mmCIF file with all atom_site columns, C-alpha atoms in Angstrom:
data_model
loop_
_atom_site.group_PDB
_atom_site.id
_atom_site.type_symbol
_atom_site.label_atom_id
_atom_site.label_alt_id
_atom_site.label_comp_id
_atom_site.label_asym_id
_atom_site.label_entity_id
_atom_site.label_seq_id
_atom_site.pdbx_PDB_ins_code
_atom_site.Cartn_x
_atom_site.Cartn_y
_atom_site.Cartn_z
_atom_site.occupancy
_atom_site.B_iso_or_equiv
_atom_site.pdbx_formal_charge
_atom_site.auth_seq_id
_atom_site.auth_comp_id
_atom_site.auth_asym_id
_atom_site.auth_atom_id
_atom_site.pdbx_PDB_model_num
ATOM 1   C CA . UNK B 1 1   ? 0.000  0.000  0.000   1.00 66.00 ? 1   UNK B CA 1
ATOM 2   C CA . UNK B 1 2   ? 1.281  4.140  -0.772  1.00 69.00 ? 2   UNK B CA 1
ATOM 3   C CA . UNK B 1 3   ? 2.328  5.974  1.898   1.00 75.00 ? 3   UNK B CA 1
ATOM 4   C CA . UNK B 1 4   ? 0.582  9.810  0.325   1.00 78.00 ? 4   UNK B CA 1
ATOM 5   C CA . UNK B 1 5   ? 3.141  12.514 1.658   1.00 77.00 ? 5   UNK B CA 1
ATOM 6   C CA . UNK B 1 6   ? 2.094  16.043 0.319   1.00 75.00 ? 6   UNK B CA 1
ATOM 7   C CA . UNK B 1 7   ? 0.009  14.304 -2.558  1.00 71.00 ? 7   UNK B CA 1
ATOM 8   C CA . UNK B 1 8   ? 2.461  12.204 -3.495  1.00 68.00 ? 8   UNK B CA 1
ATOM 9   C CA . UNK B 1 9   ? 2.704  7.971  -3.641  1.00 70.00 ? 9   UNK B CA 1
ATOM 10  C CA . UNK B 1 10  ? 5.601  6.435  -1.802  1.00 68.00 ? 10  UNK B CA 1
ATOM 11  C CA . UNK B 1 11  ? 5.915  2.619  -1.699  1.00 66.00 ? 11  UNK B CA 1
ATOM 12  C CA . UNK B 1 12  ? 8.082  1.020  0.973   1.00 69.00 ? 12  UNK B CA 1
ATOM 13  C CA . UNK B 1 13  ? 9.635  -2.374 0.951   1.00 68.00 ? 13  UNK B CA 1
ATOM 14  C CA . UNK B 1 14  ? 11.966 -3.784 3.274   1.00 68.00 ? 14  UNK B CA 1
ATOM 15  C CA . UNK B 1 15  ? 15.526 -5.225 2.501   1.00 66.00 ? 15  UNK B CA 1
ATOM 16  C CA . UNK B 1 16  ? 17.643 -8.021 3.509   1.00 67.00 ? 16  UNK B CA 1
ATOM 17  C CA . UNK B 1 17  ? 20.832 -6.464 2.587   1.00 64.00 ? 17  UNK B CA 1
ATOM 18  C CA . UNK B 1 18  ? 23.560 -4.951 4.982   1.00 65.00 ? 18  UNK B CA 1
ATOM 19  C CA . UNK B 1 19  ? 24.289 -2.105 2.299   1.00 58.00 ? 19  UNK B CA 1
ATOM 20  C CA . UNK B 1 20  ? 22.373 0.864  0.577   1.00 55.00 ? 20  UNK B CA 1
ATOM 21  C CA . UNK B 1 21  ? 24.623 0.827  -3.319  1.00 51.00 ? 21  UNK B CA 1
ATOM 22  C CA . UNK B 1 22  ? 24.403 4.217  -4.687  1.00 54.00 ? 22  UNK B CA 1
ATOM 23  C CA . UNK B 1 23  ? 24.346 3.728  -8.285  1.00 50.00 ? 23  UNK B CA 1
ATOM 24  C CA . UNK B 1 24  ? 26.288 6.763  -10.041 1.00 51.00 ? 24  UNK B CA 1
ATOM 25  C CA . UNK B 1 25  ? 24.203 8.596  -12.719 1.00 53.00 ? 25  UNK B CA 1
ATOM 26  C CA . UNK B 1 26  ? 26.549 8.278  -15.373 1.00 58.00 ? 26  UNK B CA 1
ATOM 27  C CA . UNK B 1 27  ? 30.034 6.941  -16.355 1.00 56.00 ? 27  UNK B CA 1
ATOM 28  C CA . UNK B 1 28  ? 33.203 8.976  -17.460 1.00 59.00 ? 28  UNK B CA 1
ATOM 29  C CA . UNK B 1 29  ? 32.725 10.152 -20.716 1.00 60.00 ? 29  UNK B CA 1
ATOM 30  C CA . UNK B 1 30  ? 36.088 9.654  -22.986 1.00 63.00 ? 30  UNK B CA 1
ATOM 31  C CA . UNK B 1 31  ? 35.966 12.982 -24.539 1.00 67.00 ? 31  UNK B CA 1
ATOM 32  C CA . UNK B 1 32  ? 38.540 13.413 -27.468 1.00 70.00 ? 32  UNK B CA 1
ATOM 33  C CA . UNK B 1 33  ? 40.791 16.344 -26.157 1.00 70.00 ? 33  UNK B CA 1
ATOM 34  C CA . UNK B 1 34  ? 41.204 19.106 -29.063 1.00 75.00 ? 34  UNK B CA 1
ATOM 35  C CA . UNK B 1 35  ? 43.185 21.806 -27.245 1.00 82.00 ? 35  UNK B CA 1
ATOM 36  C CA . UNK B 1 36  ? 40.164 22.984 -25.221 1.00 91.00 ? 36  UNK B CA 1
ATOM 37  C CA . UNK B 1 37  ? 40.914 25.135 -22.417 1.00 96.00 ? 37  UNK B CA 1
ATOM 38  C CA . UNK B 1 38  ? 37.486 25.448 -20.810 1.00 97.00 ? 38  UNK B CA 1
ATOM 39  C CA . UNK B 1 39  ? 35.246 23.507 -19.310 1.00 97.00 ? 39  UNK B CA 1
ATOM 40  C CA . UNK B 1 40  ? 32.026 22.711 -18.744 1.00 97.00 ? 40  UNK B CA 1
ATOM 41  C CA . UNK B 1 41  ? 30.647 20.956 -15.503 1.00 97.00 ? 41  UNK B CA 1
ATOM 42  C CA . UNK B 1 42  ? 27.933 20.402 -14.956 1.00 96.00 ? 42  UNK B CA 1
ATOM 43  C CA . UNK B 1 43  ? 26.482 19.501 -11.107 1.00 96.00 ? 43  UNK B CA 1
ATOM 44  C CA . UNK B 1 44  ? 23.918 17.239 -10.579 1.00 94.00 ? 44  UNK B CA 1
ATOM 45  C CA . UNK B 1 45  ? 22.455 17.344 -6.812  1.00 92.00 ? 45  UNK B CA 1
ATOM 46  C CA . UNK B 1 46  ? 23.542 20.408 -5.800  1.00 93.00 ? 46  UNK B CA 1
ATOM 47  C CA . UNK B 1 47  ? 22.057 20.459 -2.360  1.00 91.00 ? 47  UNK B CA 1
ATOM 48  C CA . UNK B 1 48  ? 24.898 22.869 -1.479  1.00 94.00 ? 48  UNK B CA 1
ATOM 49  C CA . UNK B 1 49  ? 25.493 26.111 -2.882  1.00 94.00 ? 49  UNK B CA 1
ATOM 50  C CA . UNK B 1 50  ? 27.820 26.603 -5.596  1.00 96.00 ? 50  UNK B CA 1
ATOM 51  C CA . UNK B 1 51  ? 29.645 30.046 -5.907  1.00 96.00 ? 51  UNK B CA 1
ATOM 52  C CA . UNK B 1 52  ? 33.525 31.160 -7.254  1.00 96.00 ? 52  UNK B CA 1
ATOM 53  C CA . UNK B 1 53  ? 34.602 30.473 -3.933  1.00 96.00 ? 53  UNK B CA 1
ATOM 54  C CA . UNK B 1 54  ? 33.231 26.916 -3.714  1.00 97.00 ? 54  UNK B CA 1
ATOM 55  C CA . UNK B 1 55  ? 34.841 26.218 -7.942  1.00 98.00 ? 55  UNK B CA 1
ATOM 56  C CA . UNK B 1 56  ? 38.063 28.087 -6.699  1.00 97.00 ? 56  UNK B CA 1
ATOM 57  C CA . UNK B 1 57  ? 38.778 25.296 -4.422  1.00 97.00 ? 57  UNK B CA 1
ATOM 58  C CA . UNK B 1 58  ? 37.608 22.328 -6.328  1.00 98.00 ? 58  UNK B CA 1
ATOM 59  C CA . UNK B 1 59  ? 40.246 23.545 -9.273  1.00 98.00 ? 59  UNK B CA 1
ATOM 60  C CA . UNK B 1 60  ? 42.821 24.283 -6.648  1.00 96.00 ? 60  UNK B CA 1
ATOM 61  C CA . UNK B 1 61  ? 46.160 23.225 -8.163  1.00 94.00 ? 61  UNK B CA 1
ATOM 62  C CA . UNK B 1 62  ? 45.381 23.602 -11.891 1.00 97.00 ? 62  UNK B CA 1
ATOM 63  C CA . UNK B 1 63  ? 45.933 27.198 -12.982 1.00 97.00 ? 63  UNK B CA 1
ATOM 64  C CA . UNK B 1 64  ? 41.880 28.506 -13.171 1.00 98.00 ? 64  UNK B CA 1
ATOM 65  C CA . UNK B 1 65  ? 41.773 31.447 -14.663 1.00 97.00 ? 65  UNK B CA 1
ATOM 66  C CA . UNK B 1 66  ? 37.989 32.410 -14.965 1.00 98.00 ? 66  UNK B CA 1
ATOM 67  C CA . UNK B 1 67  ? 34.914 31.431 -13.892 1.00 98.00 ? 67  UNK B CA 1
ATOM 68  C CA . UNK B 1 68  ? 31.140 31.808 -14.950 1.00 98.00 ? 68  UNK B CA 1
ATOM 69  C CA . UNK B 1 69  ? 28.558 30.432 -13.011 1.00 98.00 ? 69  UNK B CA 1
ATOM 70  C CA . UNK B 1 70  ? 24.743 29.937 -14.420 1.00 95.00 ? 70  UNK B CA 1
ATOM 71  C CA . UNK B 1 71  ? 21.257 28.272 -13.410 1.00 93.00 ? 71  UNK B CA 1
ATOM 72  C CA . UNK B 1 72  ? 19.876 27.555 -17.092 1.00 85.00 ? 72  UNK B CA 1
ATOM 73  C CA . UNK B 1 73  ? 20.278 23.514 -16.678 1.00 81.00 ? 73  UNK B CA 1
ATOM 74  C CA . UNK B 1 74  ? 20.331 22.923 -13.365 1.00 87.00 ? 74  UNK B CA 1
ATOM 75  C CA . UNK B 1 75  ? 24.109 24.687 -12.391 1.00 95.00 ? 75  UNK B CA 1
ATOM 76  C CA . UNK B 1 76  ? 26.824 24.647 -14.508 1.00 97.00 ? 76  UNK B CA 1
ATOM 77  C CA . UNK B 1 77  ? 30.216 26.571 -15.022 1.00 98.00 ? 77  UNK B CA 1
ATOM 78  C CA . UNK B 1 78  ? 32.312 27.626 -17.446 1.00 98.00 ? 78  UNK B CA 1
ATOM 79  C CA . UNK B 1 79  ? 35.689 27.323 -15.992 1.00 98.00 ? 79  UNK B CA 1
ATOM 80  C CA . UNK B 1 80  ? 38.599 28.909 -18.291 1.00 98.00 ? 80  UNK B CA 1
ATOM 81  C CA . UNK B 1 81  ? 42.748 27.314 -17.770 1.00 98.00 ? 81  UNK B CA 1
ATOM 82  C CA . UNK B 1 82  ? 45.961 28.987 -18.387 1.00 97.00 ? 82  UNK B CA 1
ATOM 83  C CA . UNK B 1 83  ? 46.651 25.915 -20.762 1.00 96.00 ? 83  UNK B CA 1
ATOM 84  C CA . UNK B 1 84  ? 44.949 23.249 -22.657 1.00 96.00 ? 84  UNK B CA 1
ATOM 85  C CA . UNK B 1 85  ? 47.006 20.457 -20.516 1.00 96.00 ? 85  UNK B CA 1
ATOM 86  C CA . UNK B 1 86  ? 45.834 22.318 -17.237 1.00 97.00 ? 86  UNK B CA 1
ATOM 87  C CA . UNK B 1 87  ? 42.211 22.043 -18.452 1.00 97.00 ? 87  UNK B CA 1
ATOM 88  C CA . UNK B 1 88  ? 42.048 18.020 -19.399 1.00 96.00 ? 88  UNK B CA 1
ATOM 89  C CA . UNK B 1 89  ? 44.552 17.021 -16.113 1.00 97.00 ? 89  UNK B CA 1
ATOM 90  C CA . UNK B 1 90  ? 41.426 18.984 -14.179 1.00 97.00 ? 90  UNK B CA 1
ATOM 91  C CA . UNK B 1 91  ? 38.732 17.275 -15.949 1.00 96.00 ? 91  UNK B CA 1
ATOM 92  C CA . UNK B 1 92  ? 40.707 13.623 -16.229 1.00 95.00 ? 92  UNK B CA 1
ATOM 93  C CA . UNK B 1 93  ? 41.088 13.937 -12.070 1.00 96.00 ? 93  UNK B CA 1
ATOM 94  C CA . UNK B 1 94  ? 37.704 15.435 -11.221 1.00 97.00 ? 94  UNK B CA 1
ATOM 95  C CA . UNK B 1 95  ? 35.148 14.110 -13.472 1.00 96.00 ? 95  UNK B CA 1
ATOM 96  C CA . UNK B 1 96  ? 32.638 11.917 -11.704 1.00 94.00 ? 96  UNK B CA 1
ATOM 97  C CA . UNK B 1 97  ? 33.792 13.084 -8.537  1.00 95.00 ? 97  UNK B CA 1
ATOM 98  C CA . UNK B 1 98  ? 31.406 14.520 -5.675  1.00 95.00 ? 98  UNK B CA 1
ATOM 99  C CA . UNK B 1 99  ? 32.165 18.188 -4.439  1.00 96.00 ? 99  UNK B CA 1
ATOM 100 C CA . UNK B 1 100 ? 30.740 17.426 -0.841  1.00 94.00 ? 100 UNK B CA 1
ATOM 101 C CA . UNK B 1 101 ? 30.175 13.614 0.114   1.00 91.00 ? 101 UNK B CA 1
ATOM 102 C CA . UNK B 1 102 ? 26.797 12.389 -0.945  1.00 89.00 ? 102 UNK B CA 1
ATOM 103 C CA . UNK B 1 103 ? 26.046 15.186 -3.324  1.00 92.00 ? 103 UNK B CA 1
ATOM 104 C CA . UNK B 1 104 ? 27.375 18.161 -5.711  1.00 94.00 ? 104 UNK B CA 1
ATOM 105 C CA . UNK B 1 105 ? 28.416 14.823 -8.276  1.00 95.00 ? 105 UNK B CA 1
ATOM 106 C CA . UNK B 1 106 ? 30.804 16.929 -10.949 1.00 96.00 ? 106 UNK B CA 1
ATOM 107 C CA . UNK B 1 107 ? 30.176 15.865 -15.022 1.00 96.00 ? 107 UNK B CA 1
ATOM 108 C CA . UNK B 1 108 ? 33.194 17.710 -16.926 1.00 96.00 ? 108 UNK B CA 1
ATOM 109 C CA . UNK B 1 109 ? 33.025 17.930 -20.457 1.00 95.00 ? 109 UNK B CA 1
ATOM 110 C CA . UNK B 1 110 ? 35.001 20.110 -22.880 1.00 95.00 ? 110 UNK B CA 1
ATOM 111 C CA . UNK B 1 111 ? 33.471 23.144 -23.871 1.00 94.00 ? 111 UNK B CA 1
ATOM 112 C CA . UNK B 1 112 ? 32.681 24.087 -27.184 1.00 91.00 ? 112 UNK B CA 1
ATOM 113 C CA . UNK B 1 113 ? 33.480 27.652 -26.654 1.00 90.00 ? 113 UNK B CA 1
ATOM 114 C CA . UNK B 1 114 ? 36.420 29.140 -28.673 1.00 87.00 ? 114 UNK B CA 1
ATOM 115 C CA . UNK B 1 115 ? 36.619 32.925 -27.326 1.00 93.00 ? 115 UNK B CA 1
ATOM 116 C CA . UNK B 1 116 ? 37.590 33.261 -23.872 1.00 94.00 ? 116 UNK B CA 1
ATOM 117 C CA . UNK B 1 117 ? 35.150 33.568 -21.178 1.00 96.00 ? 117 UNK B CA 1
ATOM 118 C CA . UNK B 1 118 ? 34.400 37.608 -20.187 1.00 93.00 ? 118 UNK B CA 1
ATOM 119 C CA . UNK B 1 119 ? 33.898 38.628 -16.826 1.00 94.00 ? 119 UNK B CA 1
ATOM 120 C CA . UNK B 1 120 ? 32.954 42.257 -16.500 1.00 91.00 ? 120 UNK B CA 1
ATOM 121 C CA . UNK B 1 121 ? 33.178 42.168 -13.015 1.00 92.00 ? 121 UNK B CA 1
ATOM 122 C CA . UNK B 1 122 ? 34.022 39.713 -10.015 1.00 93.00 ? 122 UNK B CA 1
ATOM 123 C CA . UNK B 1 123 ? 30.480 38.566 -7.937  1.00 94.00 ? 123 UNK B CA 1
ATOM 124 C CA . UNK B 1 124 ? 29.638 35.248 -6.203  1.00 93.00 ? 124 UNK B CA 1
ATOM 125 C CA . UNK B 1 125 ? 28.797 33.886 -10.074 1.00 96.00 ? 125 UNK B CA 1
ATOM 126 C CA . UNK B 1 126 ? 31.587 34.975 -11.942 1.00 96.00 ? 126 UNK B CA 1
ATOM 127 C CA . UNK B 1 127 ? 35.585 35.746 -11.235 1.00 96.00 ? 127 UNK B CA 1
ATOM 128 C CA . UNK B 1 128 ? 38.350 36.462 -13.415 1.00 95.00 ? 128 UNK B CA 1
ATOM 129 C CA . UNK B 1 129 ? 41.592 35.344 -11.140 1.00 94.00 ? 129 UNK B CA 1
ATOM 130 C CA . UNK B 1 130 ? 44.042 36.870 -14.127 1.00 91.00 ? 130 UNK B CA 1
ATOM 131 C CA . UNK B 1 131 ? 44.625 40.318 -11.773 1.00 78.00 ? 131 UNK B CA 1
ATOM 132 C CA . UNK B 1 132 ? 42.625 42.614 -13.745 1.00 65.00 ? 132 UNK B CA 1
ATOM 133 C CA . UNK B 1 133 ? 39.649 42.690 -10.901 1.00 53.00 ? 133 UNK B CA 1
ATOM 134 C CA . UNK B 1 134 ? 39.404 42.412 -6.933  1.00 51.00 ? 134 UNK B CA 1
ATOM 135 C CA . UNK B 1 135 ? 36.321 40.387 -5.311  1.00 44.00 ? 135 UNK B CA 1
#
């Protein structure tokens, strides 16, 4: 029999196993690497919120230059690297990976963008780390 919560059916069954397996949403994608030096991630569960600050650490360590944040699929950045080997050793170590346990999973994909990104001005949503603004 449904459990209604809010108007909405929820069936409950009981398990004999030890273990709740999370089951990952998707696999690594093996992208063909062009030259690209931006990415796009894309962050599926974000229960957490995701500003520079938060995509300033996860690239820690491989030379981010800029950063765009939006909300028009969910959240996703544009994250711009001083060189195309900087951008695919960041996506190679951090795709599939979770930004906090349990949530915030990370899908990286080369960008097709071929300008560089343009940040008018540094806000929670968008930094350019090159020296040209302050936060």
């Amino acid at each position: 029999k449904a459990v209604l919560l809010h108007d909405h059916a929820f069936f409950l069954n009981f398990s004999q196993s030890q273990y709740i397996h999370k089951e990952v949403p998707f696999k690594k994608t093996n992208c063909i690497h062009h030259g690209e030096r931006i990415l796009l991630m894309t962050i599926h569960n974000p229960i957490h919120p995701i500003t520079v600050q938060v995509i300033q650490a996860v690239f820690r360590g491989y030379k981010l230059q800029k950063a765009v944040i939006f909300h028009t699929n969910g959240v996703q950045c544009l994250s711009e690297f001083e060189s195309p080997e900087d951008a695919r050793s960041a996506r190679e170590a951090l795709d599939g990976r979770e930004i906090y346990a349990g949530c915030c999973l990370m899908k990286i994909e080369y960008s097709s963008m071929r300008r560089p990104l343009s940040v008018r001005r540094n806000t929670e949503f968008a930094i350019d780390l090159t020296g040209i603004f302050e936060l």
